[in-house]
Short mmCIF file of C-alpha atoms in Angstrom, two decimals:
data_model
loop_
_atom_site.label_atom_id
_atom_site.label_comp_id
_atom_site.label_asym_id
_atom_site.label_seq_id
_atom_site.Cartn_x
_atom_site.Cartn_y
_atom_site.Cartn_z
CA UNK A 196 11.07 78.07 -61.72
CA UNK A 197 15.00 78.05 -62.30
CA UNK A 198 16.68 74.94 -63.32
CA UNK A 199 20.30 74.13 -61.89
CA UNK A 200 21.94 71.03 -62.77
CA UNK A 201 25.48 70.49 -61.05
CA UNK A 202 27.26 67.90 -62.79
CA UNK A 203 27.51 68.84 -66.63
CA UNK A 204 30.83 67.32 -67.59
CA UNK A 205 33.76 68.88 -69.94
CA UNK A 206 36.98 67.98 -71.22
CA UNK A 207 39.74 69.77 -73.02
CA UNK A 208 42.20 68.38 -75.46
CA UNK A 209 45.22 68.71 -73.78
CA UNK A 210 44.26 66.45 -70.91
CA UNK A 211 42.30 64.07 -73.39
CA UNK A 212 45.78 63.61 -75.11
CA UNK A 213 47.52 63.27 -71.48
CA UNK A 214 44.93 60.64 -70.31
CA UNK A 215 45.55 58.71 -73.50
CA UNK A 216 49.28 58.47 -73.33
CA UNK A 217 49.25 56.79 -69.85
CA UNK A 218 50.94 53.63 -69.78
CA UNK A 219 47.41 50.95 -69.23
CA UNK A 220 45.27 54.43 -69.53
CA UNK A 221 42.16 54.59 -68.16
CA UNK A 222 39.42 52.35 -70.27
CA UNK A 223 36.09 54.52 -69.80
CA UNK A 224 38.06 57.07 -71.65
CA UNK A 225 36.05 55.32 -74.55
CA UNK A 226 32.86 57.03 -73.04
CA UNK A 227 33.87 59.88 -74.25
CA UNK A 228 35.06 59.45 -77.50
CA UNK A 229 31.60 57.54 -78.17
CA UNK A 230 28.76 59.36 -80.58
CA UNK A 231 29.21 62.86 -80.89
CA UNK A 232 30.49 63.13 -76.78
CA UNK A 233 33.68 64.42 -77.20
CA UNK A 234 32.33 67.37 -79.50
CA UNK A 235 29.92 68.19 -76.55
CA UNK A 236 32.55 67.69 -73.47
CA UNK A 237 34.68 70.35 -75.26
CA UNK A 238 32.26 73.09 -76.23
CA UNK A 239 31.87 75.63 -73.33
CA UNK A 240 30.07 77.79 -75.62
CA UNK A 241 26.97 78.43 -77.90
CA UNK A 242 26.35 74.76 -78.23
CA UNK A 243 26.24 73.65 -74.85
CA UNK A 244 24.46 76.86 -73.85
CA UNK A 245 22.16 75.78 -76.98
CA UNK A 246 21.51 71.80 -75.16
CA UNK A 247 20.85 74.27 -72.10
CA UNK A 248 18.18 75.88 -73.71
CA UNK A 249 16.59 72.65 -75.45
CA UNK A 250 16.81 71.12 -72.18
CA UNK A 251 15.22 73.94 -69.90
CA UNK A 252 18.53 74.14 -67.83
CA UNK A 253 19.20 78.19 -66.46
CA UNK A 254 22.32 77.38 -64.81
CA UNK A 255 24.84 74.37 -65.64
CA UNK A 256 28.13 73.80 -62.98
CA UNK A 257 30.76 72.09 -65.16
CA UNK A 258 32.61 69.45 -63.48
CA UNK A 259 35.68 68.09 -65.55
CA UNK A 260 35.05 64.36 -67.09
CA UNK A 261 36.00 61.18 -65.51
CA UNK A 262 38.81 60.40 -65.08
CA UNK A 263 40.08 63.94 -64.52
CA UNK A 264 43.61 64.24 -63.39
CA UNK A 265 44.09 61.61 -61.11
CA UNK A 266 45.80 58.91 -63.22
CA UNK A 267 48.30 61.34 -63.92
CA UNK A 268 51.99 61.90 -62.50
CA UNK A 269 51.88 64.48 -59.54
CA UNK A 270 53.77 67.39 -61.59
CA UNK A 271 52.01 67.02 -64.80
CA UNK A 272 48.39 66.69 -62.50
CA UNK A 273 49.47 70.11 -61.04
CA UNK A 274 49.74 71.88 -64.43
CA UNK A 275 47.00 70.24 -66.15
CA UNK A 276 44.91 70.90 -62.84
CA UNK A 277 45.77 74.44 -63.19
CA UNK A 278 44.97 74.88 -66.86
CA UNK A 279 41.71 72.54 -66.60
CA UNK A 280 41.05 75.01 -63.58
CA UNK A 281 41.93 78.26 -65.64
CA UNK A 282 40.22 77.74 -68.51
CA UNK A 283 36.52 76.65 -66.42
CA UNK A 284 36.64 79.99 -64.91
CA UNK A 285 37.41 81.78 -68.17
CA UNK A 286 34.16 80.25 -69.79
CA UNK A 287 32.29 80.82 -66.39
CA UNK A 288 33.41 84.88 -66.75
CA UNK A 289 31.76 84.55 -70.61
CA UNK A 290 28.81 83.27 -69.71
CA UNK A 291 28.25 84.17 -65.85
CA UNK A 292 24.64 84.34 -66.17
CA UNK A 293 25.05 80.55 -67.37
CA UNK A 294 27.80 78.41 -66.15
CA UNK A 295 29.53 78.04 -62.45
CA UNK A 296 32.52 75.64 -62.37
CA UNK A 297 34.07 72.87 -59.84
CA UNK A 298 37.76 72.86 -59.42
CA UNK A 299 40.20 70.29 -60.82
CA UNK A 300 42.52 69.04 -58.40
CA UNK A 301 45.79 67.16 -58.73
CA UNK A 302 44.83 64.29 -56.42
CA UNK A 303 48.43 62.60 -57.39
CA UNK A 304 50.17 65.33 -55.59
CA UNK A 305 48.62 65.69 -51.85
CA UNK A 306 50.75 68.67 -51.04
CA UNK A 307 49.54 70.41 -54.03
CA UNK A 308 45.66 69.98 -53.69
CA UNK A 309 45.00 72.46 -50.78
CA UNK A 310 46.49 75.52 -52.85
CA UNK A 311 45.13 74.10 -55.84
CA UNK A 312 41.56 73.99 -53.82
CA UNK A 313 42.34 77.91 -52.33
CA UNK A 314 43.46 78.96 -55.70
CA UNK A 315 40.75 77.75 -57.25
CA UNK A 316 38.27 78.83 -54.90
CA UNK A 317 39.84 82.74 -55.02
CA UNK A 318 39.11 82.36 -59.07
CA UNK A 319 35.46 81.82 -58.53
CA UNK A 320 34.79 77.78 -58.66
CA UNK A 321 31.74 76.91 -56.29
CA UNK A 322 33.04 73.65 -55.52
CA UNK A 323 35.10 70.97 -56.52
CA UNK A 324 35.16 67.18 -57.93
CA UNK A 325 37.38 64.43 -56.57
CA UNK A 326 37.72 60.49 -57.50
CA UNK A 327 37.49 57.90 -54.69
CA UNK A 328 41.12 56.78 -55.44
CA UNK A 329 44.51 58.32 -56.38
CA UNK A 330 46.91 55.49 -57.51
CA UNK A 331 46.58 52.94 -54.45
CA UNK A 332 46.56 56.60 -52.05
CA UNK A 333 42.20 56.25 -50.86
CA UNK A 334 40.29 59.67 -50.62
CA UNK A 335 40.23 59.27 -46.77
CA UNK A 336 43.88 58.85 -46.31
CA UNK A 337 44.99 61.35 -43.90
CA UNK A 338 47.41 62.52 -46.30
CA UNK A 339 43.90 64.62 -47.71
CA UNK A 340 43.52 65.44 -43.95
CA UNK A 341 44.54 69.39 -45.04
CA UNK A 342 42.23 69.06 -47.93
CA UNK A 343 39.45 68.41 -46.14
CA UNK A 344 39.71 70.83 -43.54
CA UNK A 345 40.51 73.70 -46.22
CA UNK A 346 37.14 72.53 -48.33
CA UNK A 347 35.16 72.85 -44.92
CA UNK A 348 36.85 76.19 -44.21
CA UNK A 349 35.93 77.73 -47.57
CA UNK A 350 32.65 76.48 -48.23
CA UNK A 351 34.02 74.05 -51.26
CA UNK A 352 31.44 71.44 -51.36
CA UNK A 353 33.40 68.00 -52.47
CA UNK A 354 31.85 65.94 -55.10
CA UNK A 355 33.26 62.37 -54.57
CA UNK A 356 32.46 61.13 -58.16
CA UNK A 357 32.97 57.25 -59.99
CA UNK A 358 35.63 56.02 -61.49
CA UNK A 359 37.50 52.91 -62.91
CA UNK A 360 37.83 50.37 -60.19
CA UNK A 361 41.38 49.28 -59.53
CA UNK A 362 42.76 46.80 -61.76
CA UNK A 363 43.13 44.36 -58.32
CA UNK A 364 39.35 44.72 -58.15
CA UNK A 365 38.62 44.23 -62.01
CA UNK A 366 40.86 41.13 -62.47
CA UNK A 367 38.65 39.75 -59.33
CA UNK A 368 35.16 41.40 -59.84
CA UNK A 369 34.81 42.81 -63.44
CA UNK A 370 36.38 40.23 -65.69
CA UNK A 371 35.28 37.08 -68.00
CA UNK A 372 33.31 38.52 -70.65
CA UNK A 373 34.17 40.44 -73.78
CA UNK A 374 35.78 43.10 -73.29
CA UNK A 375 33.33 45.96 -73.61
CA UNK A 376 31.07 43.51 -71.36
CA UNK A 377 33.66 43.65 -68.81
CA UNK A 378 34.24 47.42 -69.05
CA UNK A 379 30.41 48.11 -68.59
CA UNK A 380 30.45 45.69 -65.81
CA UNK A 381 32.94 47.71 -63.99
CA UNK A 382 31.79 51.47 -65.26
CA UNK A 383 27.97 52.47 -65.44
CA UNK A 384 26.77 48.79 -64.73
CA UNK A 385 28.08 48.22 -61.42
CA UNK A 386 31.46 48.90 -60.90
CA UNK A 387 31.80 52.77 -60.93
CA UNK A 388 28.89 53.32 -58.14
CA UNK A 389 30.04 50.31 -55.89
CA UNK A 390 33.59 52.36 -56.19
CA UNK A 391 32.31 55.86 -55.30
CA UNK A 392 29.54 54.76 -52.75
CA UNK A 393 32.77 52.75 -50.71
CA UNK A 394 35.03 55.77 -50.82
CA UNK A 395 32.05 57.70 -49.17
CA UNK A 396 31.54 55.34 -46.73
CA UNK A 397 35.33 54.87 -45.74
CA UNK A 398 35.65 58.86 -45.30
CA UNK A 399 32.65 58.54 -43.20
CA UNK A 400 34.11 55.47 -41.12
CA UNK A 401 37.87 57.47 -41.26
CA UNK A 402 36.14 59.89 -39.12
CA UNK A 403 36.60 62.76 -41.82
CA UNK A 404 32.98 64.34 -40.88
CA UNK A 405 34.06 64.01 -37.02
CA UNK A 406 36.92 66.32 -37.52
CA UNK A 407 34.95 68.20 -40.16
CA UNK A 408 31.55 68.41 -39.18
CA UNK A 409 31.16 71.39 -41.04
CA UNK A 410 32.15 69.60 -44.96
CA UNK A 411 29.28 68.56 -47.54
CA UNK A 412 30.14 66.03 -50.07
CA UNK A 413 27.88 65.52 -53.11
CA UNK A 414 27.20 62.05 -54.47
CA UNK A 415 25.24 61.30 -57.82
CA UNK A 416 23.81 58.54 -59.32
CA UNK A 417 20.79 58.65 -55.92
CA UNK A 418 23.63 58.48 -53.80
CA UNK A 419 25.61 55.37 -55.22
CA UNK A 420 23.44 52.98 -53.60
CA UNK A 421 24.21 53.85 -50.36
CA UNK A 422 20.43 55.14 -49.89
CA UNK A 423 19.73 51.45 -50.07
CA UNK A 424 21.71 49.97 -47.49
CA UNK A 425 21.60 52.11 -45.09
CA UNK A 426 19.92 49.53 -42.26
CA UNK A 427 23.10 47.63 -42.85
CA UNK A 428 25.89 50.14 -43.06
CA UNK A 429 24.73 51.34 -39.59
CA UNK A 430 26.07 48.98 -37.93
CA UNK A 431 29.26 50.10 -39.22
CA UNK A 432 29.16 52.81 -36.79
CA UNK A 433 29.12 50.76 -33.91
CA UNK A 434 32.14 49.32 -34.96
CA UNK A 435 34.28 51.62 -35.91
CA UNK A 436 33.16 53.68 -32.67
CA UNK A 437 31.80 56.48 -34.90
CA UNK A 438 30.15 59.12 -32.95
CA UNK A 439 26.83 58.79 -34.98
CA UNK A 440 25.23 56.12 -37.24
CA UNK A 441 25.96 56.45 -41.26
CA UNK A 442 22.57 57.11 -42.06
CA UNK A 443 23.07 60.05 -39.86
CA UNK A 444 26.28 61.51 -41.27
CA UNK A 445 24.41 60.97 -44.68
CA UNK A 446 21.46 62.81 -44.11
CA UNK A 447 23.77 66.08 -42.54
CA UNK A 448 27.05 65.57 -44.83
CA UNK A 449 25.85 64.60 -47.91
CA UNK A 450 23.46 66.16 -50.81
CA UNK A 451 22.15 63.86 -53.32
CA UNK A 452 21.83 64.03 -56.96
CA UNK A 453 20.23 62.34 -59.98
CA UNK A 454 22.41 62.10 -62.38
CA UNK A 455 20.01 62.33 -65.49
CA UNK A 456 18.12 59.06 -63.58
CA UNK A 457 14.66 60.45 -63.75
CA UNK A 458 12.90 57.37 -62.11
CA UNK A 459 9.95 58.31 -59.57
CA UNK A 460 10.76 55.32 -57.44
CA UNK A 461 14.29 56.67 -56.73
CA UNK A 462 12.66 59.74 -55.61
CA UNK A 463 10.07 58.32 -53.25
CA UNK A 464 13.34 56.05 -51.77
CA UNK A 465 15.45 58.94 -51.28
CA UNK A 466 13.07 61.21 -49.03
CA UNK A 467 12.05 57.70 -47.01
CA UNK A 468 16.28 58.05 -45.81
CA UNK A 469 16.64 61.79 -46.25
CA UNK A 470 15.01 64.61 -46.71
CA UNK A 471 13.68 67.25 -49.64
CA UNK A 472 16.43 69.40 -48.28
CA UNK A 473 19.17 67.10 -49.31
CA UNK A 474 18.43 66.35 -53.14
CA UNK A 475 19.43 68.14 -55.86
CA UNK A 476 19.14 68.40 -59.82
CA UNK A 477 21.95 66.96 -62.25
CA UNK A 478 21.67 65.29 -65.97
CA UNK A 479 25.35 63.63 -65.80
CA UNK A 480 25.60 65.83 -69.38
CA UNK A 481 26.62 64.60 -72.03
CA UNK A 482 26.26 60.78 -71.23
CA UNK A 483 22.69 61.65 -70.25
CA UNK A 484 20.15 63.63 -72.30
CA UNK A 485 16.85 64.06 -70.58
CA UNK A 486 14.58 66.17 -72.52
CA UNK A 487 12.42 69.04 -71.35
CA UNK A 488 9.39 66.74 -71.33
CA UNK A 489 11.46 64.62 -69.16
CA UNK A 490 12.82 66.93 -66.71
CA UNK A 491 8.98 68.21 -66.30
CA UNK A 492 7.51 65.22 -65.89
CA UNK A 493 9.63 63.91 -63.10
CA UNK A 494 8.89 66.77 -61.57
CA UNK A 495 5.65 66.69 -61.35
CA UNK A 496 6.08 63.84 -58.87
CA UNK A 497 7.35 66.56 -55.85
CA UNK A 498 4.47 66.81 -53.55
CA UNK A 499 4.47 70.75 -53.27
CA UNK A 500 5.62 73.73 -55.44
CA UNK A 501 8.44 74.32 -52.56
CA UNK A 502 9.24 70.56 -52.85
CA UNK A 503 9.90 70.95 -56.44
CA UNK A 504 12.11 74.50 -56.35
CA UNK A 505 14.16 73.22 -53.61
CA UNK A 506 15.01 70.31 -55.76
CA UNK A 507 15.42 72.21 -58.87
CA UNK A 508 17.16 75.63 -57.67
CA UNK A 509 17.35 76.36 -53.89
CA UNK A 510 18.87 73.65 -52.74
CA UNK A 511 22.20 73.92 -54.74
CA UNK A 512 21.73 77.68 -55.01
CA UNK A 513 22.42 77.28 -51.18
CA UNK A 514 24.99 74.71 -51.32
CA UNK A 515 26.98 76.28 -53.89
CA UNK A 516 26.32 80.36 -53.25
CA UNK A 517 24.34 81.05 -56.61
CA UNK A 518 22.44 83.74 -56.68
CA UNK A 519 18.93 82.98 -58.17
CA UNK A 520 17.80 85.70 -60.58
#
């Protein structure tokens, strides 16, 4: 049974040394300079192909680290975009067999993302990865209207992935401890998933699906906790006049992934809010590892042989227009 896992991160030096010269840069940078990370994020060769293997993995789609472009100025996002966005599909036409790719956008520079998102597309990139926040500019402002509408138009499923809350939020939310208490407290603790599971919900109370219908959006981490509050963020609908509930534009908008979180009991919670259809395969590589044994032992909890390909192959084969050899 194939193996596709859709968000195995990357990085490439030029943007690492971009990122780092922003004035206040962006603090889970550290993430990946930690252990051997940074080694991994920038091979798109033998040696990822060679944790592919080890792993059990057929097919990885690379998705450029947090925090991408988006803390950068618009003109320099553009370029760096461009070059993050060249060199994916170069290693994608080395290894096609191996890798697909999601497109970098420069998230700083509305006017630039749709052509960066057709461009990108016309190269070969399945997809693409956004952050819930450019600057103060939210995903759902209508300034990404055009975006939107060009991702649904093209097929480009939009992963909506965490990132560093907003320094407004960490001075109020995240702070008090020492210091690498307070960044884990705002990153992989809490923070990050809080972040991306309230830019999903705002694009689905900014109507975005309404004038969409036809746009997917991927969301890791078992969905960011939204799975989990669903009975409540229903009554957002009601509201905000939405023409369905949230739990409804989740289950037809939205795919789910894991993330490297292996847990059973986040499985059995996903299909009681959504269905097999919906979830799909990811290890979050580097910053997670799961092993072979790992990956086949949590699968083992899938109640059918269909159950467990459409989770590990069919379901993002579909979403993302892999053919499965």
């Amino acid at each position: 049974m194939p193996l596709i896992a859709v968000e195995e991160h990357w990085i490439m030096p030029d943007l690492m040394s971009a990122l780092r010269a922003v004035p206040h840069r962006d603090e889970s940078l550290a993430f990946n300079e930690m252990d051997d990370n940074l080694e991994r994020l920038e091979d798109l060769g033998a040696g990822r192909i060679a944790a592919m293997d080890t792993q059990g993995i057929d097919v990885s789609i690379l998705a450029l680290t947090p925090p991408g472009t988006q803390p950068l100025p618009p003109r320099e996002a553009l370029a760096l975009s461009r070059a993050a966005n060249d060199l994916a599909a170069a290693a994608v036409a080395r290894n096609p067999a191996r890798f697909r790719s999601l497109s970098t956008l420069p998230m700083s520079s509305p006017k630039d993302v749709s052509g960066e998102l057709e461009r990108a597309a016309s190269m070969g990139h399945v997809g693409t990865m956004v952050y819930g926040r450019s600057g103060d500019l939210f995903l759902d402002d209508l300034a990404y209207d055009d975006f939107f509408s060009a991702a649904s138009e093209l097929g480009q499923p939009v992963f909506v992935h965490p990132q560093l809350p907003s320094p407004a939020v960490r001075d109020a939310s995240y702070r008090g401890f020492d210091p690498m208490t307070d960044l884990a407290l705002a990153t992989l603790g809490w923070g990050w998933h809080l972040d991306a599971a309230t830019a999903a919900l705002r694009l689905i109370l900014r109507g975005t699906f309404d004038r969409h219908p036809g746009l997917q959006v991927v969301l890791g981490h078992w969905g960011e906790m939204l799975l989990f509050w669903l009975d409540r963020a229903d009554s957002l609908s009601r509201v905000a006049g939405l023409e369905r509930s949230v739990s409804d534009y989740i289950r037809s908008n939205f795919f789910i992934t894991t993330s490297g979180m292996l847990n059973p009991a986040l499985l059995h919670h996903a299909l009681s809010v959504t269905t097999i259809d919906r979830l799909i395969f990811s290890t979050d590589y580097p910053f997670q590892r799961p092993t072979a044994d790992d990956v086949n032992s949590f699968l083992r909890h899938f109640s059918s042989d269909r159950a467990r390909e459409k989770f590990s192959s069919a379901n993002a084969a579909s979403l993302y227009g892999i053919d499965i050899i």
